[in-house]
Amino acid sequence: MTLSSVPTLDSLQTRTRAVLAGLFGPEIDDLPADTPLPETLGDRYDSLGAMECVTAMEKEFGIEVDFVEHDVRYTFAQLDRIAEFVHSQLEDRAVFGGSR
């Protein structure tokens, strides 16, 4: 992957929204990107729901989330933060290389 092939933040946000809608339902489609997922989804975004979200993002984008290094509780609390995190991971992989 080259830096120029990294998807735009807008396209990543769209893909992230689609993945979340698959996990939590179509109400994600109308959710503002900066809305806290735990507040909006309630019990559906508990620790298991958050873990399913992380796993789905890893699978969809071919990234690896390090629960020690990355602030998962903060990053995976909002759609816009998730997309920004994925974008950053893909940029890093394009610049520095990686196994995925």
mmCIF file of N, CA, C and O in Angstrom:
data_model
loop_
_atom_site.group_PDB
_atom_site.id
_atom_site.type_symbol
_atom_site.label_atom_id
_atom_site.label_comp_id
_atom_site.label_asym_id
_atom_site.label_seq_id
_atom_site.Cartn_x
_atom_site.Cartn_y
_atom_site.Cartn_z
ATOM 1 N N MET A 1 0.843 -1.169 0.000
ATOM 2 C CA MET A 1 0.000 0.000 0.000
ATOM 3 C C MET A 1 0.893 1.239 0.000
ATOM 4 O O MET A 1 1.854 1.314 0.740
ATOM 5 N N THR A 2 0.556 2.185 -0.857
ATOM 6 C CA THR A 2 1.282 3.446 -0.891
ATOM 7 C C THR A 2 0.441 4.517 -0.209
ATOM 8 O O THR A 2 -0.778 4.354 -0.040
ATOM 9 N N LEU A 3 1.077 5.608 0.145
ATOM 10 C CA LEU A 3 0.368 6.685 0.823
ATOM 11 C C LEU A 3 -0.783 7.211 -0.028
ATOM 12 O O LEU A 3 -1.860 7.508 0.478
ATOM 13 N N SER A 4 -0.581 7.272 -1.328
ATOM 14 C CA SER A 4 -1.642 7.767 -2.213
ATOM 15 C C SER A 4 -2.817 6.795 -2.324
ATOM 16 O O SER A 4 -3.906 7.178 -2.745
ATOM 17 N N SER A 5 -2.614 5.551 -1.938
ATOM 18 C CA SER A 5 -3.703 4.576 -2.016
ATOM 19 C C SER A 5 -4.506 4.466 -0.723
ATOM 20 O O SER A 5 -5.476 3.716 -0.659
ATOM 21 N N VAL A 6 -4.105 5.217 0.299
ATOM 22 C CA VAL A 6 -4.854 5.209 1.554
ATOM 23 C C VAL A 6 -6.200 5.888 1.306
ATOM 24 O O VAL A 6 -6.253 6.996 0.773
ATOM 25 N N PRO A 7 -7.291 5.239 1.671
ATOM 26 C CA PRO A 7 -8.611 5.836 1.451
ATOM 27 C C PRO A 7 -8.756 7.165 2.197
ATOM 28 O O PRO A 7 -8.124 7.381 3.237
ATOM 29 N N THR A 8 -9.602 8.020 1.678
ATOM 30 C CA THR A 8 -9.849 9.303 2.340
ATOM 31 C C THR A 8 -10.576 9.081 3.652
ATOM 32 O O THR A 8 -11.238 8.046 3.851
ATOM 33 N N LEU A 9 -10.485 10.067 4.511
ATOM 34 C CA LEU A 9 -11.177 9.981 5.792
ATOM 35 C C LEU A 9 -12.689 9.866 5.579
ATOM 36 O O LEU A 9 -13.363 9.112 6.283
ATOM 37 N N ASP A 10 -13.226 10.587 4.593
ATOM 38 C CA ASP A 10 -14.664 10.497 4.307
ATOM 39 C C ASP A 10 -15.068 9.093 3.887
ATOM 40 O O ASP A 10 -16.096 8.575 4.339
ATOM 41 N N SER A 11 -14.286 8.464 3.026
ATOM 42 C CA SER A 11 -14.641 7.114 2.596
ATOM 43 C C SER A 11 -14.491 6.115 3.739
ATOM 44 O O SER A 11 -15.286 5.181 3.863
ATOM 45 N N LEU A 12 -13.500 6.330 4.597
ATOM 46 C CA LEU A 12 -13.342 5.449 5.757
ATOM 47 C C LEU A 12 -14.496 5.625 6.739
ATOM 48 O O LEU A 12 -14.953 4.658 7.341
ATOM 49 N N GLN A 13 -14.970 6.853 6.879
ATOM 50 C CA GLN A 13 -16.105 7.081 7.761
ATOM 51 C C GLN A 13 -17.360 6.379 7.222
ATOM 52 O O GLN A 13 -18.118 5.779 7.985
ATOM 53 N N THR A 14 -17.531 6.406 5.912
ATOM 54 C CA THR A 14 -18.661 5.717 5.288
ATOM 55 C C THR A 14 -18.561 4.209 5.503
ATOM 56 O O THR A 14 -19.544 3.552 5.867
ATOM 57 N N ARG A 15 -17.377 3.653 5.293
ATOM 58 C CA ARG A 15 -17.181 2.204 5.503
ATOM 59 C C ARG A 15 -17.341 1.839 6.973
ATOM 60 O O ARG A 15 -17.913 0.794 7.307
ATOM 61 N N THR A 16 -16.825 2.691 7.857
ATOM 62 C CA THR A 16 -16.952 2.451 9.296
ATOM 63 C C THR A 16 -18.427 2.448 9.692
ATOM 64 O O THR A 16 -18.881 1.582 10.442
ATOM 65 N N ARG A 17 -19.172 3.401 9.166
ATOM 66 C CA ARG A 17 -20.607 3.475 9.451
ATOM 67 C C ARG A 17 -21.311 2.190 8.984
ATOM 68 O O ARG A 17 -22.170 1.654 9.676
ATOM 69 N N ALA A 18 -20.937 1.686 7.815
ATOM 70 C CA ALA A 18 -21.543 0.464 7.285
ATOM 71 C C ALA A 18 -21.234 -0.739 8.175
ATOM 72 O O ALA A 18 -22.113 -1.570 8.445
ATOM 73 N N VAL A 19 -20.003 -0.826 8.643
ATOM 74 C CA VAL A 19 -19.627 -1.930 9.533
ATOM 75 C C VAL A 19 -20.417 -1.840 10.836
ATOM 76 O O VAL A 19 -20.958 -2.841 11.324
ATOM 77 N N LEU A 20 -20.501 -0.645 11.400
ATOM 78 C CA LEU A 20 -21.246 -0.462 12.649
ATOM 79 C C LEU A 20 -22.735 -0.752 12.460
ATOM 80 O O LEU A 20 -23.364 -1.342 13.339
ATOM 81 N N ALA A 21 -23.288 -0.370 11.316
ATOM 82 C CA ALA A 21 -24.698 -0.658 11.046
ATOM 83 C C ALA A 21 -24.930 -2.163 10.978
ATOM 84 O O ALA A 21 -25.964 -2.665 11.431
ATOM 85 N N GLY A 22 -23.965 -2.880 10.434
ATOM 86 C CA GLY A 22 -24.067 -4.336 10.401
ATOM 87 C C GLY A 22 -24.059 -4.952 11.786
ATOM 88 O O GLY A 22 -24.697 -5.976 12.027
ATOM 89 N N LEU A 23 -23.345 -4.327 12.700
ATOM 90 C CA LEU A 23 -23.268 -4.840 14.073
ATOM 91 C C LEU A 23 -24.434 -4.387 14.943
ATOM 92 O O LEU A 23 -24.954 -5.164 15.739
ATOM 93 N N PHE A 24 -24.820 -3.117 14.797
ATOM 94 C CA PHE A 24 -25.753 -2.523 15.758
ATOM 95 C C PHE A 24 -27.081 -2.065 15.174
ATOM 96 O O PHE A 24 -27.945 -1.606 15.903
ATOM 97 N N GLY A 25 -27.232 -2.164 13.861
ATOM 98 C CA GLY A 25 -28.515 -1.822 13.261
ATOM 99 C C GLY A 25 -28.490 -0.537 12.455
ATOM 100 O O GLY A 25 -27.537 0.240 12.504
ATOM 101 N N PRO A 26 -29.558 -0.307 11.707
ATOM 102 C CA PRO A 26 -29.611 0.804 10.753
ATOM 103 C C PRO A 26 -29.660 2.194 11.385
ATOM 104 O O PRO A 26 -29.425 3.182 10.692
ATOM 105 N N GLU A 27 -29.941 2.302 12.678
ATOM 106 C CA GLU A 27 -29.963 3.634 13.294
ATOM 107 C C GLU A 27 -28.594 4.306 13.254
ATOM 108 O O GLU A 27 -28.477 5.521 13.363
ATOM 109 N N ILE A 28 -27.554 3.519 13.036
ATOM 110 C CA ILE A 28 -26.201 4.069 12.885
ATOM 111 C C ILE A 28 -26.135 4.973 11.656
ATOM 112 O O ILE A 28 -25.388 5.944 11.633
ATOM 113 N N ASP A 29 -26.927 4.673 10.643
ATOM 114 C CA ASP A 29 -26.895 5.449 9.398
ATOM 115 C C ASP A 29 -27.193 6.923 9.613
ATOM 116 O O ASP A 29 -26.662 7.775 8.911
ATOM 117 N N ASP A 30 -28.046 7.252 10.569
ATOM 118 C CA ASP A 30 -28.444 8.637 10.820
ATOM 119 C C ASP A 30 -27.724 9.274 11.999
ATOM 120 O O ASP A 30 -27.999 10.413 12.353
ATOM 121 N N LEU A 31 -26.820 8.553 12.600
ATOM 122 C CA LEU A 31 -26.126 9.034 13.790
ATOM 123 C C LEU A 31 -25.022 10.018 13.415
ATOM 124 O O LEU A 31 -24.185 9.706 12.568
ATOM 125 N N PRO A 32 -25.010 11.213 14.008
ATOM 126 C CA PRO A 32 -23.883 12.123 13.762
ATOM 127 C C PRO A 32 -22.567 11.446 14.152
ATOM 128 O O PRO A 32 -22.502 10.699 15.136
ATOM 129 N N ALA A 33 -21.532 11.706 13.382
ATOM 130 C CA ALA A 33 -20.249 11.011 13.566
ATOM 131 C C ALA A 33 -19.611 11.265 14.922
ATOM 132 O O ALA A 33 -18.822 10.461 15.392
ATOM 133 N N ASP A 34 -19.948 12.381 15.563
ATOM 134 C CA ASP A 34 -19.321 12.709 16.847
ATOM 135 C C ASP A 34 -20.194 12.342 18.050
ATOM 136 O O ASP A 34 -19.913 12.747 19.175
ATOM 137 N N THR A 35 -21.218 11.559 17.824
ATOM 138 C CA THR A 35 -22.105 11.128 18.906
ATOM 139 C C THR A 35 -21.469 9.952 19.653
ATOM 140 O O THR A 35 -21.016 8.996 19.031
ATOM 141 N N PRO A 36 -21.455 10.020 20.980
ATOM 142 C CA PRO A 36 -20.900 8.900 21.758
ATOM 143 C C PRO A 36 -21.717 7.617 21.569
ATOM 144 O O PRO A 36 -22.915 7.590 21.838
ATOM 145 N N LEU A 37 -21.074 6.586 21.085
ATOM 146 C CA LEU A 37 -21.748 5.310 20.849
ATOM 147 C C LEU A 37 -22.298 4.680 22.130
ATOM 148 O O LEU A 37 -23.420 4.175 22.125
ATOM 149 N N PRO A 38 -21.546 4.703 23.243
ATOM 150 C CA PRO A 38 -22.090 4.085 24.454
ATOM 151 C C PRO A 38 -23.397 4.738 24.925
ATOM 152 O O PRO A 38 -24.303 4.050 25.378
ATOM 153 N N GLU A 39 -23.493 6.053 24.785
ATOM 154 C CA GLU A 39 -24.715 6.744 25.200
ATOM 155 C C GLU A 39 -25.870 6.446 24.254
ATOM 156 O O GLU A 39 -27.002 6.254 24.669
ATOM 157 N N THR A 40 -25.583 6.410 22.969
ATOM 158 C CA THR A 40 -26.627 6.213 21.959
ATOM 159 C C THR A 40 -27.113 4.768 21.927
ATOM 160 O O THR A 40 -28.312 4.517 21.843
ATOM 161 N N LEU A 41 -26.190 3.826 21.982
ATOM 162 C CA LEU A 41 -26.549 2.416 21.847
ATOM 163 C C LEU A 41 -26.833 1.740 23.180
ATOM 164 O O LEU A 41 -27.329 0.613 23.207
ATOM 165 N N GLY A 42 -26.494 2.396 24.270
ATOM 166 C CA GLY A 42 -26.773 1.849 25.592
ATOM 167 C C GLY A 42 -26.122 0.496 25.821
ATOM 168 O O GLY A 42 -24.944 0.302 25.532
ATOM 169 N N ASP A 43 -26.912 -0.441 26.293
ATOM 170 C CA ASP A 43 -26.405 -1.780 26.630
ATOM 171 C C ASP A 43 -25.860 -2.546 25.434
ATOM 172 O O ASP A 43 -25.092 -3.485 25.605
ATOM 173 N N ARG A 44 -26.243 -2.155 24.232
ATOM 174 C CA ARG A 44 -25.723 -2.852 23.052
ATOM 175 C C ARG A 44 -24.252 -2.514 22.811
ATOM 176 O O ARG A 44 -23.563 -3.231 22.101
ATOM 177 N N TYR A 45 -23.778 -1.401 23.386
ATOM 178 C CA TYR A 45 -22.365 -1.040 23.231
ATOM 179 C C TYR A 45 -21.662 -1.172 24.580
ATOM 180 O O TYR A 45 -20.986 -0.276 25.062
ATOM 181 N N ASP A 46 -21.843 -2.314 25.193
ATOM 182 C CA ASP A 46 -21.137 -2.638 26.427
ATOM 183 C C ASP A 46 -19.741 -3.145 26.055
ATOM 184 O O ASP A 46 -19.310 -3.000 24.908
ATOM 185 N N SER A 47 -19.039 -3.734 26.992
ATOM 186 C CA SER A 47 -17.673 -4.191 26.700
ATOM 187 C C SER A 47 -17.648 -5.232 25.584
ATOM 188 O O SER A 47 -16.741 -5.222 24.744
ATOM 189 N N LEU A 48 -18.633 -6.102 25.527
ATOM 190 C CA LEU A 48 -18.686 -7.097 24.450
ATOM 191 C C LEU A 48 -18.978 -6.430 23.107
ATOM 192 O O LEU A 48 -18.345 -6.745 22.099
ATOM 193 N N GLY A 49 -19.901 -5.487 23.089
ATOM 194 C CA GLY A 49 -20.216 -4.761 21.862
ATOM 195 C C GLY A 49 -19.016 -3.978 21.351
ATOM 196 O O GLY A 49 -18.739 -3.943 20.146
ATOM 197 N N ALA A 50 -18.285 -3.363 22.276
ATOM 198 C CA ALA A 50 -17.081 -2.615 21.892
ATOM 199 C C ALA A 50 -16.021 -3.561 21.327
ATOM 200 O O ALA A 50 -15.357 -3.240 20.334
ATOM 201 N N MET A 51 -15.878 -4.733 21.929
ATOM 202 C CA MET A 51 -14.915 -5.715 21.442
ATOM 203 C C MET A 51 -15.307 -6.213 20.052
ATOM 204 O O MET A 51 -14.445 -6.374 19.183
ATOM 205 N N GLU A 52 -16.591 -6.421 19.826
ATOM 206 C CA GLU A 52 -17.062 -6.819 18.502
ATOM 207 C C GLU A 52 -16.763 -5.723 17.480
ATOM 208 O O GLU A 52 -16.395 -6.002 16.340
ATOM 209 N N CYS A 53 -16.906 -4.469 17.898
ATOM 210 C CA CYS A 53 -16.599 -3.336 17.021
ATOM 211 C C CYS A 53 -15.120 -3.337 16.650
ATOM 212 O O CYS A 53 -14.764 -3.196 15.478
ATOM 213 N N VAL A 54 -14.256 -3.493 17.627
ATOM 214 C CA VAL A 54 -12.813 -3.519 17.378
ATOM 215 C C VAL A 54 -12.465 -4.660 16.422
ATOM 216 O O VAL A 54 -11.741 -4.471 15.439
ATOM 217 N N THR A 55 -12.984 -5.829 16.690
ATOM 218 C CA THR A 55 -12.716 -6.995 15.841
ATOM 219 C C THR A 55 -13.207 -6.776 14.412
ATOM 220 O O THR A 55 -12.514 -7.120 13.449
ATOM 221 N N ALA A 56 -14.381 -6.184 14.281
ATOM 222 C CA ALA A 56 -14.929 -5.914 12.945
ATOM 223 C C ALA A 56 -14.061 -4.913 12.183
ATOM 224 O O ALA A 56 -13.847 -5.060 10.978
ATOM 225 N N MET A 57 -13.549 -3.901 12.873
ATOM 226 C CA MET A 57 -12.684 -2.907 12.225
ATOM 227 C C MET A 57 -11.360 -3.545 11.799
ATOM 228 O O MET A 57 -10.854 -3.273 10.708
ATOM 229 N N GLU A 58 -10.819 -4.396 12.649
ATOM 230 C CA GLU A 58 -9.582 -5.099 12.289
ATOM 231 C C GLU A 58 -9.794 -5.926 11.026
ATOM 232 O O GLU A 58 -8.968 -5.903 10.108
ATOM 233 N N LYS A 59 -10.892 -6.634 10.986
ATOM 234 C CA LYS A 59 -11.184 -7.499 9.835
ATOM 235 C C LYS A 59 -11.456 -6.676 8.579
ATOM 236 O O LYS A 59 -10.928 -6.973 7.500
ATOM 237 N N GLU A 60 -12.258 -5.641 8.695
ATOM 238 C CA GLU A 60 -12.645 -4.826 7.533
ATOM 239 C C GLU A 60 -11.453 -4.108 6.906
ATOM 240 O O GLU A 60 -11.332 -4.029 5.692
ATOM 241 N N PHE A 61 -10.555 -3.582 7.748
ATOM 242 C CA PHE A 61 -9.483 -2.731 7.243
ATOM 243 C C PHE A 61 -8.095 -3.369 7.291
ATOM 244 O O PHE A 61 -7.118 -2.751 6.885
ATOM 245 N N GLY A 62 -8.020 -4.603 7.799
ATOM 246 C CA GLY A 62 -6.730 -5.277 7.848
ATOM 247 C C GLY A 62 -5.742 -4.612 8.785
ATOM 248 O O GLY A 62 -4.545 -4.576 8.506
ATOM 249 N N ILE A 63 -6.259 -4.070 9.885
ATOM 250 C CA ILE A 63 -5.392 -3.420 10.871
ATOM 251 C C ILE A 63 -5.356 -4.273 12.130
ATOM 252 O O ILE A 63 -6.122 -5.230 12.257
ATOM 253 N N GLU A 64 -4.474 -3.905 13.026
ATOM 254 C CA GLU A 64 -4.400 -4.586 14.309
ATOM 255 C C GLU A 64 -4.461 -3.552 15.414
ATOM 256 O O GLU A 64 -3.686 -2.594 15.425
ATOM 257 N N VAL A 65 -5.395 -3.737 16.330
ATOM 258 C CA VAL A 65 -5.552 -2.824 17.452
ATOM 259 C C VAL A 65 -4.820 -3.409 18.646
ATOM 260 O O VAL A 65 -5.043 -4.554 19.018
ATOM 261 N N ASP A 66 -3.942 -2.612 19.221
ATOM 262 C CA ASP A 66 -3.188 -3.011 20.405
ATOM 263 C C ASP A 66 -3.880 -2.396 21.621
ATOM 264 O O ASP A 66 -3.877 -1.182 21.797
ATOM 265 N N PHE A 67 -4.474 -3.233 22.446
ATOM 266 C CA PHE A 67 -5.250 -2.741 23.580
ATOM 267 C C PHE A 67 -4.397 -2.058 24.636
ATOM 268 O O PHE A 67 -4.914 -1.318 25.461
ATOM 269 N N VAL A 68 -3.109 -2.284 24.623
ATOM 270 C CA VAL A 68 -2.209 -1.622 25.566
ATOM 271 C C VAL A 68 -1.744 -0.280 24.994
ATOM 272 O O VAL A 68 -1.794 0.744 25.652
ATOM 273 N N GLU A 69 -1.329 -0.289 23.753
ATOM 274 C CA GLU A 69 -0.787 0.918 23.123
ATOM 275 C C GLU A 69 -1.860 1.943 22.758
ATOM 276 O O GLU A 69 -1.658 3.145 22.917
ATOM 277 N N HIS A 70 -2.987 1.493 22.242
ATOM 278 C CA HIS A 70 -4.037 2.395 21.767
ATOM 279 C C HIS A 70 -5.081 2.617 22.858
ATOM 280 O O HIS A 70 -5.426 1.694 23.584
ATOM 281 N N ASP A 71 -5.578 3.822 22.955
ATOM 282 C CA ASP A 71 -6.609 4.161 23.935
ATOM 283 C C ASP A 71 -7.963 3.724 23.371
ATOM 284 O O ASP A 71 -8.726 4.535 22.865
ATOM 285 N N VAL A 72 -8.244 2.455 23.467
ATOM 286 C CA VAL A 72 -9.409 1.859 22.833
ATOM 287 C C VAL A 72 -10.705 2.434 23.392
ATOM 288 O O VAL A 72 -11.641 2.723 22.645
ATOM 289 N N ARG A 73 -10.773 2.650 24.671
ATOM 290 C CA ARG A 73 -11.997 3.167 25.286
ATOM 291 C C ARG A 73 -12.357 4.540 24.719
ATOM 292 O O ARG A 73 -13.511 4.833 24.468
ATOM 293 N N TYR A 74 -11.360 5.376 24.483
ATOM 294 C CA TYR A 74 -11.584 6.701 23.903
ATOM 295 C C TYR A 74 -11.814 6.598 22.395
ATOM 296 O O TYR A 74 -12.790 7.122 21.860
ATOM 297 N N THR A 75 -10.928 5.929 21.706
ATOM 298 C CA THR A 75 -10.954 5.870 20.246
ATOM 299 C C THR A 75 -12.220 5.235 19.703
ATOM 300 O O THR A 75 -12.796 5.715 18.735
ATOM 301 N N PHE A 76 -12.675 4.167 20.312
ATOM 302 C CA PHE A 76 -13.819 3.428 19.795
ATOM 303 C C PHE A 76 -15.149 3.868 20.414
ATOM 304 O O PHE A 76 -16.131 3.143 20.357
ATOM 305 N N ALA A 77 -15.180 5.089 20.942
ATOM 306 C CA ALA A 77 -16.404 5.614 21.531
ATOM 307 C C ALA A 77 -17.233 6.441 20.550
ATOM 308 O O ALA A 77 -18.395 6.721 20.814
ATOM 309 N N GLN A 78 -16.639 6.835 19.423
ATOM 310 C CA GLN A 78 -17.351 7.648 18.436
ATOM 311 C C GLN A 78 -16.949 7.216 17.030
ATOM 312 O O GLN A 78 -15.791 6.875 16.795
ATOM 313 N N LEU A 79 -17.888 7.303 16.117
ATOM 314 C CA LEU A 79 -17.644 6.902 14.739
ATOM 315 C C LEU A 79 -16.502 7.704 14.119
ATOM 316 O O LEU A 79 -15.637 7.140 13.454
ATOM 317 N N ASP A 80 -16.478 9.022 14.338
ATOM 318 C CA ASP A 80 -15.418 9.833 13.730
ATOM 319 C C ASP A 80 -14.044 9.463 14.261
ATOM 320 O O ASP A 80 -13.073 9.422 13.514
ATOM 321 N N ARG A 81 -13.963 9.141 15.536
ATOM 322 C CA ARG A 81 -12.669 8.729 16.119
ATOM 323 C C ARG A 81 -12.215 7.391 15.566
ATOM 324 O O ARG A 81 -11.018 7.179 15.338
ATOM 325 N N ILE A 82 -13.151 6.486 15.381
ATOM 326 C CA ILE A 82 -12.803 5.179 14.813
ATOM 327 C C ILE A 82 -12.232 5.363 13.415
ATOM 328 O O ILE A 82 -11.177 4.812 13.081
ATOM 329 N N ALA A 83 -12.907 6.159 12.592
ATOM 330 C CA ALA A 83 -12.444 6.391 11.220
ATOM 331 C C ALA A 83 -11.073 7.074 11.210
ATOM 332 O O ALA A 83 -10.208 6.723 10.404
ATOM 333 N N GLU A 84 -10.859 8.036 12.102
ATOM 334 C CA GLU A 84 -9.556 8.710 12.185
ATOM 335 C C GLU A 84 -8.457 7.737 12.604
ATOM 336 O O GLU A 84 -7.341 7.778 12.083
ATOM 337 N N PHE A 85 -8.780 6.846 13.534
ATOM 338 C CA PHE A 85 -7.821 5.840 13.973
ATOM 339 C C PHE A 85 -7.450 4.911 12.822
ATOM 340 O O PHE A 85 -6.274 4.645 12.573
ATOM 341 N N VAL A 86 -8.461 4.426 12.102
ATOM 342 C CA VAL A 86 -8.212 3.536 10.964
ATOM 343 C C VAL A 86 -7.355 4.260 9.927
ATOM 344 O O VAL A 86 -6.389 3.694 9.403
ATOM 345 N N HIS A 87 -7.684 5.504 9.637
ATOM 346 C CA HIS A 87 -6.925 6.290 8.663
ATOM 347 C C HIS A 87 -5.463 6.388 9.086
ATOM 348 O O HIS A 87 -4.552 6.185 8.277
ATOM 349 N N SER A 88 -5.239 6.684 10.349
ATOM 350 C CA SER A 88 -3.876 6.784 10.879
ATOM 351 C C SER A 88 -3.128 5.463 10.750
ATOM 352 O O SER A 88 -1.951 5.435 10.352
ATOM 353 N N GLN A 89 -3.795 4.357 11.055
ATOM 354 C CA GLN A 89 -3.168 3.037 10.960
ATOM 355 C C GLN A 89 -2.802 2.708 9.509
ATOM 356 O O GLN A 89 -1.725 2.179 9.234
ATOM 357 N N LEU A 90 -3.709 3.028 8.588
ATOM 358 C CA LEU A 90 -3.445 2.755 7.177
ATOM 359 C C LEU A 90 -2.326 3.648 6.639
ATOM 360 O O LEU A 90 -1.500 3.190 5.838
ATOM 361 N N GLU A 91 -2.285 4.895 7.079
ATOM 362 C CA GLU A 91 -1.186 5.787 6.675
ATOM 363 C C GLU A 91 0.143 5.262 7.199
ATOM 364 O O GLU A 91 1.135 5.238 6.467
ATOM 365 N N ASP A 92 0.172 4.856 8.461
ATOM 366 C CA ASP A 92 1.409 4.316 9.046
ATOM 367 C C ASP A 92 1.879 3.090 8.267
ATOM 368 O O ASP A 92 3.056 2.933 7.984
ATOM 369 N N ARG A 93 0.945 2.213 7.936
ATOM 370 C CA ARG A 93 1.312 1.015 7.188
ATOM 371 C C ARG A 93 1.856 1.375 5.816
ATOM 372 O O ARG A 93 2.814 0.775 5.332
ATOM 373 N N ALA A 94 1.268 2.390 5.177
ATOM 374 C CA ALA A 94 1.731 2.809 3.852
ATOM 375 C C ALA A 94 3.139 3.399 3.913
ATOM 376 O O ALA A 94 3.965 3.169 3.020
ATOM 377 N N VAL A 95 3.425 4.137 4.972
ATOM 378 C CA VAL A 95 4.731 4.800 5.094
ATOM 379 C C VAL A 95 5.799 3.844 5.622
ATOM 380 O O VAL A 95 6.901 3.773 5.090
ATOM 381 N N PHE A 96 5.442 3.100 6.672
ATOM 382 C CA PHE A 96 6.454 2.276 7.353
ATOM 383 C C PHE A 96 6.394 0.801 6.999
ATOM 384 O O PHE A 96 7.244 0.026 7.420
ATOM 385 N N GLY A 97 5.367 0.405 6.272
ATOM 386 C CA GLY A 97 5.211 -1.012 5.942
ATOM 387 C C GLY A 97 4.572 -1.757 7.086
ATOM 388 O O GLY A 97 4.312 -1.212 8.146
ATOM 389 N N GLY A 98 4.300 -2.952 6.858
ATOM 390 C CA GLY A 98 3.685 -3.780 7.906
ATOM 391 C C GLY A 98 3.317 -5.122 7.362
ATOM 392 O O GLY A 98 3.337 -5.355 6.154
ATOM 393 N N SER A 99 2.933 -5.985 8.249
ATOM 394 C CA SER A 99 2.648 -7.364 7.853
ATOM 395 C C SER A 99 1.259 -7.530 7.266
ATOM 396 O O SER A 99 0.974 -8.535 6.650
ATOM 397 N N ARG A 100 0.370 -6.590 7.475
ATOM 398 C CA ARG A 100 -1.006 -6.742 6.989
ATOM 399 C C ARG A 100 -1.246 -5.900 5.808
ATOM 400 O O ARG A 100 -0.814 -4.940 5.476
#
